[in-house]
Structure formats: structure tokens, C-alpha cells
Amino acid sequence: MPVNLSSGDRRILYIASVLVVLMLVTMAFLTPKDPDTEGSPSSYSTKRRGGKAAYLLLAQSGYHIDRWDNPPAQLPANPQNDLLIIAGPNEYPDRDESNALRRFVSDGGTLLVAGTWSDDFAPDSHIVSGDYRVGWVECNPALPTNISRGGTVSMDGSWAWDKSKSLETLTHYTHEDDAVVVTYMVGRGQVIWWASDLPLTNVGIRDKNNLNLLINSVGEGKYILWDEYFQSRASHEVMAFPPLVRWALLGQCALFGIMLLLTYSRRSGPVIPLVTESRLSPLEFVDTLGNLYARAGAAQVPVEIAFQRFRQLAARRLGLYGTVSAQQLAQAMQVRRLVAGPDFSAKLRRCEEAISDPSLSEKEALALVQFLNRAAETLQLTSAVSFSEKQEKQHAGDTSSVVPLPQRAAKSDRRTAGVH
């Protein structure tokens, strides 16, 4: 069944459709292409080098794990059972943040650093650039330890640990002669260093024994904190939209809500029939006449009508000719003290001049007509007051105009005697 839409409904539908199309086109052109197709080991990232798979796997396996979005200075004060994972950071710490990480480890915490060369993360670290590991290469256990018991793992990159500068470091995995997984003590805590973050990424965790390396490194009974503070903001796909696109999405949602509200209000409101105005109504005549004057540009015509009406009324009230000029009319009204001041005379003359002024504006014409209407009301009120005063004098018994019957009879007799 076809739906019959009113002109107002169609207008709203057209406008909304155009706005939606414009928003979609704007989003298509303004949304930047992400140059980082690989991603970084953020627990939010689902890209190849993201870390969401490892994070969810640890959480679903019963490990107590949370994301850490705060600065290192806010790490737990008693971290004996806490483990902080910093994997492939895109931002590096300043001096205060580096000191906070050292304090975390020295107080008994465990720090797992993967895929970074900076010694600002791992205290007392000795990292060098070794032979580049093309693709994913197998790294073999150096010693049978709790971390290396899972067997060979896959790693990439070129970072290696300088074993010549650290005698207290325990090497767990090597590639050729390069140490790629080591542990060492700092104060009461421990640092676990990986040369690559590949074993905990979405693409690398399923290869060889990389998952075993992650599980053996975190151990058991630890409260795991997955660092997001040093990850780039762009790695969070949840917040990957630029501000302009986010505002466009919010605007589109707001527009949809307004359209829904208007549709509901128009369809669910009371049905009120339109008031049909009678064609015999005086207001229709006034509107028609006003539109006629407006289209013709004849602003002087209403002034002429009002002036002629006022002049006829004043002529009857003051006993003047109907063709009296504005100057004479103003003088007569001032002599009888009906008006005062020179402004009245000037405005009345302006009304007479405006009748023959084709350039008269609508604003001035309206002011002159209002002035003439007020002057006519003044004359009518004055006439009514004079008549009422005369009636009051008659009812009060004014003897100056009423002669008693005996006196009129005596006057008649005297006139008769004089005639004879």
C-alpha cells in the first residue's frame, strides 16, 4: 500500500537523506588510512603484531590480568606478587618514569620487557644490535630452566643481550651466539628480557612453543599488568577515529534522534482541524487591501484616507469647511486648546504633504496614520465630554437657560401692552 506523505514530511525526508549522504562522503574522504598495518602489542589491537589474543588467552586461562593505563609512579607499592608486561612500546619513559620502573622491580616486582632496546625500561640492561634474524628463526634453549622447558621458540629482529658486561644474568634462549631471553635480579625483584615481542603477538603466539614461553615467563600466582601507558594512542582501534569523524558520527546519531522525535510527535499528536476563515471576515478585507497597497508601493494612500477622515471629523467638530488646510486646522485646534505645542502642527502638515509624496516609506506612513488616528480619538473624546457636561447642567437645574412659566406669561403681557 503506497504511503501518502505531506509536503512537510517529504521535505524532512529529503533534507535528512542529503545530510546522511554528505556525512558518509565526508567520512570516506577524511578518515585517514592507517599506515601501521602490522600494529603493536597492545591488548586492544587485533592486527598481526597486536597482543589482544595473548591478553584474552591469559584472562580465559584463569590468570588475574588487567590493563595498566596509568603512569609507572602509580604502580603498586608492595609488588611482590605483581608482574608488569611492557611489550613493543611505541613511547619511551622519561627519567621519573624510568626511576619508577626501577623502584617497582627493586621492591619485589617482576618486569617482563619484550622487543625494546632501551635500557630506560629494563634497569641495568646491556642490549646490543646483533645479527639480523631474517623472518622467524628458531631460538634454542641455552639451559634447562623453568622458562626454557617448553622447547625452541621463534623470534625476529636484531636485538641481543651483551653477555660480556653482565655476569649475574641467566641466559635461557640463544640464537647462534646471541642471547635472546635472559633474566636477572634487581633488588628484591626480577627482570625478564625478550629480544623480540613476536612470541606474544597475535600472529606469533601460535607458532612453535611461543605460547609456552609466555606462560612460563609469567609463572603462577602473579597479578599480571599489561602495560598500555607506553603504547601509542593510535594502536587502540577503539579510539582510532579522528575527532572530525567522531563529531560526524555524533551528529548523525543526533540527527536520527531528532527525526525519530519529529516523526513520533507528528504522528502521535492530537489531530486538530484547520480553522477555515470566512471570506466575509473583515480581516480578510484588511489583509487583501494591505497586500494591494504593498504590491503597488502606494504607501501614501492609507495616509490620504486617514487624513481625509480626520479633516472631516475636525471640520464638523470645529465648524470649519471640509477643504480646510492642515495649517488652518492646526491653528483652530490650538485656539480651542484641543492640542498644544508646535509638534502637532508640523506633523499635521507632514501628513498633508505625504499624500502627494510617491517616495513615502511604509514605516513613515504607518507612523503618520497612527498619529492621525490618535488625533481623531482626541476629537471624539472632547466631543463626548462637552455633550456630557451639557447634560449634567440641564439635570442639575441650571436656571440660566430654563425660564419658569409665570415669568414667560408676564413677559408675554408686557409685549402685548406695548404693541397696543
mmCIF file of C-alpha atoms in Angstrom, residues 56-199:
data_model
loop_
_atom_site.group_PDB
_atom_site.id
_atom_site.type_symbol
_atom_site.label_atom_id
_atom_site.label_comp_id
_atom_site.label_asym_id
_atom_site.label_seq_id
_atom_site.Cartn_x
_atom_site.Cartn_y
_atom_site.Cartn_z
ATOM 1 C CA LEU A 56 42.427 -12.779 26.234
ATOM 2 C CA LEU A 57 44.098 -16.195 26.418
ATOM 3 C CA LEU A 58 45.679 -15.416 29.780
ATOM 4 C CA ALA A 59 42.407 -13.973 31.082
ATOM 5 C CA GLN A 60 40.379 -17.009 29.954
ATOM 6 C CA SER A 61 43.008 -19.380 31.359
ATOM 7 C CA GLY A 62 42.387 -18.152 34.895
ATOM 8 C CA TYR A 63 45.218 -15.665 35.262
ATOM 9 C CA HIS A 64 44.494 -12.486 37.175
ATOM 10 C CA ILE A 65 45.282 -9.922 34.480
ATOM 11 C CA ASP A 66 44.349 -6.282 33.890
ATOM 12 C CA ARG A 67 45.358 -3.464 31.593
ATOM 13 C CA TRP A 68 47.597 -0.760 33.072
ATOM 14 C CA ASP A 69 46.900 2.716 31.666
ATOM 15 C CA ASN A 70 48.448 4.769 34.473
ATOM 16 C CA PRO A 71 51.965 6.208 34.832
ATOM 17 C CA PRO A 72 54.626 3.985 36.415
ATOM 18 C CA ALA A 73 54.611 6.170 39.526
ATOM 19 C CA GLN A 74 51.180 4.727 40.376
ATOM 20 C CA LEU A 75 52.303 1.086 40.289
ATOM 21 C CA PRO A 76 51.553 -0.925 43.465
ATOM 22 C CA ALA A 77 53.713 -0.097 46.475
ATOM 23 C CA ASN A 78 54.118 -3.765 47.516
ATOM 24 C CA PRO A 79 54.588 -5.572 44.183
ATOM 25 C CA GLN A 80 55.941 -8.916 45.424
ATOM 26 C CA ASN A 81 53.190 -10.807 43.550
ATOM 27 C CA ASP A 82 52.835 -8.369 40.628
ATOM 28 C CA LEU A 83 54.181 -8.780 37.091
ATOM 29 C CA LEU A 84 54.255 -5.893 34.598
ATOM 30 C CA ILE A 85 54.437 -6.693 30.854
ATOM 31 C CA ILE A 86 55.889 -3.987 28.587
ATOM 32 C CA ALA A 87 55.882 -5.309 25.020
ATOM 33 C CA GLY A 88 56.994 -3.343 21.945
ATOM 34 C CA PRO A 89 56.350 0.126 23.420
ATOM 35 C CA ASN A 90 55.845 2.988 20.976
ATOM 36 C CA GLU A 91 56.699 5.649 23.565
ATOM 37 C CA TYR A 92 59.703 5.763 25.870
ATOM 38 C CA PRO A 93 59.820 6.800 29.522
ATOM 39 C CA ASP A 94 61.321 9.963 30.887
ATOM 40 C CA ARG A 95 63.692 9.991 33.869
ATOM 41 C CA ASP A 96 60.957 9.966 36.513
ATOM 42 C CA GLU A 97 59.100 7.117 34.821
ATOM 43 C CA SER A 98 62.302 5.125 34.425
ATOM 44 C CA ASN A 99 63.080 5.587 38.129
ATOM 45 C CA ALA A 100 59.537 4.453 38.977
ATOM 46 C CA LEU A 101 60.061 1.243 36.993
ATOM 47 C CA ARG A 102 63.357 0.603 38.800
ATOM 48 C CA ARG A 103 61.626 1.182 42.138
ATOM 49 C CA PHE A 104 58.872 -1.279 41.166
ATOM 50 C CA VAL A 105 61.430 -4.023 40.488
ATOM 51 C CA SER A 106 63.607 -3.201 43.477
ATOM 52 C CA ASP A 107 60.579 -3.504 45.809
ATOM 53 C CA GLY A 108 59.958 -7.093 44.668
ATOM 54 C CA GLY A 109 58.012 -6.766 41.394
ATOM 55 C CA THR A 110 58.645 -8.727 38.202
ATOM 56 C CA LEU A 111 59.131 -6.840 34.933
ATOM 57 C CA LEU A 112 58.776 -8.571 31.547
ATOM 58 C CA VAL A 113 60.211 -6.379 28.783
ATOM 59 C CA ALA A 114 59.893 -7.636 25.199
ATOM 60 C CA GLY A 115 61.031 -6.145 21.907
ATOM 61 C CA THR A 116 62.794 -2.959 23.036
ATOM 62 C CA TRP A 117 66.431 -1.918 23.114
ATOM 63 C CA SER A 118 66.094 0.982 25.541
ATOM 64 C CA ASP A 119 67.639 0.445 28.988
ATOM 65 C CA ASP A 120 65.150 3.017 30.321
ATOM 66 C CA PHE A 121 62.607 0.191 30.677
ATOM 67 C CA ALA A 122 64.845 -2.606 31.943
ATOM 68 C CA PRO A 123 67.131 -1.411 34.770
ATOM 69 C CA ASP A 124 70.816 -2.313 34.446
ATOM 70 C CA SER A 125 70.272 -3.777 30.976
ATOM 71 C CA HIS A 126 73.019 -4.303 28.374
ATOM 72 C CA ILE A 127 71.425 -4.502 24.946
ATOM 73 C CA VAL A 128 73.322 -4.530 21.653
ATOM 74 C CA SER A 129 72.418 -4.921 17.997
ATOM 75 C CA GLY A 130 73.403 -8.382 16.815
ATOM 76 C CA ASP A 131 72.897 -10.279 13.584
ATOM 77 C CA TYR A 132 69.557 -9.589 11.999
ATOM 78 C CA ARG A 133 67.250 -12.575 12.233
ATOM 79 C CA VAL A 134 65.544 -12.738 8.850
ATOM 80 C CA GLY A 135 61.964 -13.932 9.136
ATOM 81 C CA TRP A 136 61.160 -16.133 12.083
ATOM 82 C CA VAL A 137 64.205 -18.028 13.268
ATOM 83 C CA GLU A 138 64.343 -20.785 15.822
ATOM 84 C CA CYS A 139 65.957 -19.957 19.137
ATOM 85 C CA ASN A 140 67.152 -22.862 21.206
ATOM 86 C CA PRO A 141 67.240 -23.263 24.990
ATOM 87 C CA ALA A 142 70.626 -22.392 26.459
ATOM 88 C CA LEU A 143 69.921 -24.135 29.781
ATOM 89 C CA PRO A 144 67.109 -26.309 31.102
ATOM 90 C CA THR A 145 65.222 -23.751 33.194
ATOM 91 C CA ASN A 146 61.620 -23.074 34.139
ATOM 92 C CA ILE A 147 61.363 -20.581 31.269
ATOM 93 C CA SER A 148 63.084 -22.671 28.577
ATOM 94 C CA ARG A 149 61.451 -26.004 29.380
ATOM 95 C CA GLY A 150 58.912 -25.513 26.584
ATOM 96 C CA GLY A 151 61.466 -26.083 23.812
ATOM 97 C CA THR A 152 62.512 -23.963 20.843
ATOM 98 C CA VAL A 153 60.760 -20.692 20.135
ATOM 99 C CA SER A 154 60.561 -18.283 17.174
ATOM 100 C CA MET A 155 61.882 -14.737 17.232
ATOM 101 C CA ASP A 156 62.779 -11.964 14.798
ATOM 102 C CA GLY A 157 64.639 -8.657 14.987
ATOM 103 C CA SER A 158 68.283 -7.972 15.732
ATOM 104 C CA TRP A 159 68.486 -7.122 19.452
ATOM 105 C CA ALA A 160 70.667 -9.279 21.663
ATOM 106 C CA TRP A 161 71.997 -9.233 25.212
ATOM 107 C CA ASP A 162 75.637 -8.317 25.782
ATOM 108 C CA LYS A 163 76.747 -11.214 27.963
ATOM 109 C CA SER A 164 80.235 -9.800 28.418
ATOM 110 C CA LYS A 165 79.006 -6.920 30.565
ATOM 111 C CA SER A 166 76.716 -8.784 32.909
ATOM 112 C CA LEU A 167 77.923 -11.716 34.999
ATOM 113 C CA GLU A 168 74.752 -12.132 37.051
ATOM 114 C CA THR A 169 72.473 -12.691 34.055
ATOM 115 C CA LEU A 170 70.883 -16.076 33.422
ATOM 116 C CA THR A 171 70.526 -16.830 29.686
ATOM 117 C CA HIS A 172 67.554 -19.024 28.758
ATOM 118 C CA TYR A 173 67.470 -18.849 24.940
ATOM 119 C CA THR A 174 70.092 -18.122 22.308
ATOM 120 C CA HIS A 175 70.280 -17.806 18.570
ATOM 121 C CA GLU A 176 73.696 -18.828 17.385
ATOM 122 C CA ASP A 177 75.834 -16.872 19.891
ATOM 123 C CA ASP A 178 73.304 -14.129 20.723
ATOM 124 C CA ALA A 179 71.349 -14.269 23.995
ATOM 125 C CA VAL A 180 67.691 -13.511 23.233
ATOM 126 C CA VAL A 181 65.939 -14.374 26.540
ATOM 127 C CA VAL A 182 67.627 -13.559 29.852
ATOM 128 C CA THR A 183 66.664 -12.915 33.468
ATOM 129 C CA TYR A 184 68.478 -11.078 36.233
ATOM 130 C CA MET A 185 67.749 -9.687 39.687
ATOM 131 C CA VAL A 186 67.415 -6.025 40.604
ATOM 132 C CA GLY A 187 66.992 -5.558 44.349
ATOM 133 C CA ARG A 188 64.260 -7.909 45.527
ATOM 134 C CA GLY A 189 62.648 -8.188 42.097
ATOM 135 C CA GLN A 190 63.387 -9.794 38.735
ATOM 136 C CA VAL A 191 63.639 -8.564 35.137
ATOM 137 C CA ILE A 192 62.746 -10.889 32.231
ATOM 138 C CA TRP A 193 64.045 -9.605 28.919
ATOM 139 C CA TRP A 194 62.979 -10.848 25.477
ATOM 140 C CA ALA A 195 64.827 -9.742 22.371
ATOM 141 C CA SER A 196 61.561 -9.799 20.388
ATOM 142 C CA ASP A 197 57.894 -9.378 21.164
ATOM 143 C CA LEU A 198 56.921 -11.890 18.456
ATOM 144 C CA PRO A 199 56.054 -14.774 20.860
#
